[in-house]
Coordinates of C-alpha atoms in Angstrom, one line a residue:
X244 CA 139.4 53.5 22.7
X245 CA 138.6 50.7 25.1
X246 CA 135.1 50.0 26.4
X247 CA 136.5 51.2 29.9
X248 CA 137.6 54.6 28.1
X249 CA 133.8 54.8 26.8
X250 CA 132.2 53.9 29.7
X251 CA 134.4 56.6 32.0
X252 CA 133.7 59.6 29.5
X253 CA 129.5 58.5 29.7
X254 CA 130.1 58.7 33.0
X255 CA 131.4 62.3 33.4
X256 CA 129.0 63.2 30.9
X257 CA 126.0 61.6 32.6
X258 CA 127.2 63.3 35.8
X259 CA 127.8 66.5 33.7
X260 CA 123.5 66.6 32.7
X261 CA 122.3 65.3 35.9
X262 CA 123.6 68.1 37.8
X263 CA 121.8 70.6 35.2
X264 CA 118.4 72.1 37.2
X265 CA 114.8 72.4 36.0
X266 CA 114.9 75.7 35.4
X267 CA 111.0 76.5 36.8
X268 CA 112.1 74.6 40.4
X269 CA 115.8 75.0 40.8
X270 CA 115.3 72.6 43.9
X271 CA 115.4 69.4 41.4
X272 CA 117.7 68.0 38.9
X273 CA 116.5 66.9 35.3
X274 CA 117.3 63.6 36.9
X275 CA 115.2 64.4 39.6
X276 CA 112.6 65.7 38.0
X277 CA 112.8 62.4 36.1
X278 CA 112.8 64.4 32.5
X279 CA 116.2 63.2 32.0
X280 CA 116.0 59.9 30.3
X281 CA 119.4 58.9 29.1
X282 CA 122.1 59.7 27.7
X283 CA 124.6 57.8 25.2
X284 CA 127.8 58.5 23.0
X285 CA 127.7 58.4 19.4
X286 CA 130.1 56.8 17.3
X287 CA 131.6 60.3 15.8
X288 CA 132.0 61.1 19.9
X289 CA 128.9 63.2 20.1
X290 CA 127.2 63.1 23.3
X291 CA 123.3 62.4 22.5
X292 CA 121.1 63.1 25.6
X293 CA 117.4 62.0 25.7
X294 CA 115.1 64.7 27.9
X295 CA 111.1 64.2 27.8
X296 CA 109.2 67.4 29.1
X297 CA 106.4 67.2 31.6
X298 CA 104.5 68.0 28.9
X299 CA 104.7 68.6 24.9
X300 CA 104.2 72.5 25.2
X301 CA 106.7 73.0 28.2
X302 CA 108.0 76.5 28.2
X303 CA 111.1 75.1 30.1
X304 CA 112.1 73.1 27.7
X305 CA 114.5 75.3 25.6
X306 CA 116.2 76.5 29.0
X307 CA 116.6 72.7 29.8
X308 CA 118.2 72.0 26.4
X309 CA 120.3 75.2 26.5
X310 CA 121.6 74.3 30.2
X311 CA 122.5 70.8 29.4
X312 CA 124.8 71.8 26.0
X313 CA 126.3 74.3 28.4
X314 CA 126.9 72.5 31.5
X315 CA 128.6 69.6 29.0
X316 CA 130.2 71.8 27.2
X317 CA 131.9 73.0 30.8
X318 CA 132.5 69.3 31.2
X319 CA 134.8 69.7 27.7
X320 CA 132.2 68.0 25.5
X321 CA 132.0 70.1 22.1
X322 CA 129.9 68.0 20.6
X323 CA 126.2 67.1 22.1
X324 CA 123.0 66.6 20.7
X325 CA 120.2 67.2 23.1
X326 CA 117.0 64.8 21.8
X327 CA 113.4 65.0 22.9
X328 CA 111.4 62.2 23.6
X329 CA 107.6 62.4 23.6
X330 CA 106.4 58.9 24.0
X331 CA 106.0 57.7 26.4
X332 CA 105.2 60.8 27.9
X333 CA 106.5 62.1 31.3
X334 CA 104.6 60.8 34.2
X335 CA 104.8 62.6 37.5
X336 CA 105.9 58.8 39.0
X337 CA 109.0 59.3 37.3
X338 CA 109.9 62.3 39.6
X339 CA 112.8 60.0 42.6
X340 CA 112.3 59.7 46.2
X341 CA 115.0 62.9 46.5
X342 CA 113.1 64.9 44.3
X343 CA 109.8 64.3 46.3
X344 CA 111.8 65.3 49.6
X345 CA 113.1 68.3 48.0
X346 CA 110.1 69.7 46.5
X347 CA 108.6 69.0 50.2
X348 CA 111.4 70.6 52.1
X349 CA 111.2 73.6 49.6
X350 CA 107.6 74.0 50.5
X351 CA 106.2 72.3 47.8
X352 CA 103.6 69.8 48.1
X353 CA 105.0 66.5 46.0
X354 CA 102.6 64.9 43.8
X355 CA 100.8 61.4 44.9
X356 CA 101.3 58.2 42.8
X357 CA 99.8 57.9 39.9
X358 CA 100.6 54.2 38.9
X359 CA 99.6 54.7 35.3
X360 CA 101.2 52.2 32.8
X361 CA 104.1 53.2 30.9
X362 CA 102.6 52.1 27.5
X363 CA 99.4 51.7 26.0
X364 CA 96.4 54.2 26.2
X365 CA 95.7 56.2 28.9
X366 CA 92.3 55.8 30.2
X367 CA 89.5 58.8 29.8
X368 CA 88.4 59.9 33.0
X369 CA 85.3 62.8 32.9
X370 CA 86.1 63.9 36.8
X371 CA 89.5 64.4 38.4
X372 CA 91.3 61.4 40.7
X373 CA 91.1 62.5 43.9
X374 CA 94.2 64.0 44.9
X375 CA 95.7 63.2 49.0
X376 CA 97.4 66.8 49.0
X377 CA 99.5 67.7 52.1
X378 CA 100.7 70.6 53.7
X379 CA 104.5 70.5 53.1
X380 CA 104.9 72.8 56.5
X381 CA 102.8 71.4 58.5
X382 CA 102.1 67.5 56.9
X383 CA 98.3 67.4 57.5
X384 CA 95.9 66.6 54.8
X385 CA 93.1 69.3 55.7
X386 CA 93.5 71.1 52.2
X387 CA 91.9 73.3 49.8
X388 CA 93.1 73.9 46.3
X389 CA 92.8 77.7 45.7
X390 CA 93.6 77.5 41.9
X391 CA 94.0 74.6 39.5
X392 CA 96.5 77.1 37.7
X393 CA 99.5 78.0 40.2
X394 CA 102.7 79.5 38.5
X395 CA 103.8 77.4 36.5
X396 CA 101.2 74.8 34.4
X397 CA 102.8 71.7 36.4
X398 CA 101.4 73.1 39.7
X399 CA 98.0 74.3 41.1
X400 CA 97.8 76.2 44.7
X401 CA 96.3 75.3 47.7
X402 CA 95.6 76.3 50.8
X403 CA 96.0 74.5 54.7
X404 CA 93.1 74.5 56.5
X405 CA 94.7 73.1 59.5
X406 CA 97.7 76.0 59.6
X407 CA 96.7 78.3 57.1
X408 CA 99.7 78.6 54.7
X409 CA 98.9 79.0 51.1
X410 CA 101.2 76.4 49.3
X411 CA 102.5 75.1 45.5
X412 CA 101.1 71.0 44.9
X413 CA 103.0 69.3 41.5
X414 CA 100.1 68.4 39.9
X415 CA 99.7 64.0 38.9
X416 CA 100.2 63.3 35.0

């Protein structure tokens, strides 16, 4: 097999798991979302894709792994091996300029930069970092959260004070 052979079946395999949705906001890809973290070929011709969750206890996570076997498996890959990756850990950052847009165009507020370091420790903080949260219907930043908790533990629910819809905010990590 040449390298060009290799290359063109990581390529419809890469296009194969970066089509697969998060399963709690169908609106973004894993590649989106940014919990899609690579993806290479084995030498026996397994597929090995590298996810890392938003978080360690995601209840997602088995849905992800199940949709990305099956959506490669459509792409006729039999063999795949799905890999979690803990460290380093997710980071709301990772989530691309298209998934911001389309968490905001779904009515969901997109979560502001973090700017943490990819490595290293992550510094303790005994208060929250204030969070510039805006409407996604409306775009102004007169908000209330409601609830830290919204429905799913990667979101927290707030409120518009300037046009009064209740909306979902990704939470920063």
């Amino acid at each position: 097999m040449t390298s060009s052979d290799n290359e063109w079946i990581l390529d419809r395999a890469r296009a194969a798991a970066a089509a697969v949705t998060d399963p709690e906001m169908p609106m973004l890809t894993l590649a989106d979302l940014g919990v899609l973290r690579g993806l290479d070929r084995a030498a026996d011709g397994t597929i090995v894709v590298r996810i890392t969750p938003t978080y360690s206890g995601c209840p997602a996570l088995a849905a992800m792994r199940e949709d990305l076997r099956y959506r490669l498996a459509a792409a006729g890959f039999a063999r795949v091996q799905i890999r979690t990756e803990l460290s380093p850990s997710w980071s709301s950052d990772w989530i691309s300029a298209a998934g911001r847009r389309k968490l905001a165009e779904h009515g969901i507020s997109p979560p502001s930069p973090v700017g943490r370091p990819s490595a290293g420790p992550v510094p303790l903080t005994l208060t929250p970092p204030a969070r510039l949260v805006r409407c996604p219907q409306c775009g102004s930043a007169e908000t209330e959260r409601t609830s830290e908790f919204g429905a799913t533990a990667c979101k927290s629910l707030h409120r518009c004070r300037s046009c009064g819809e209740p909306f979902d905010h990704v939470k920063e990590i």
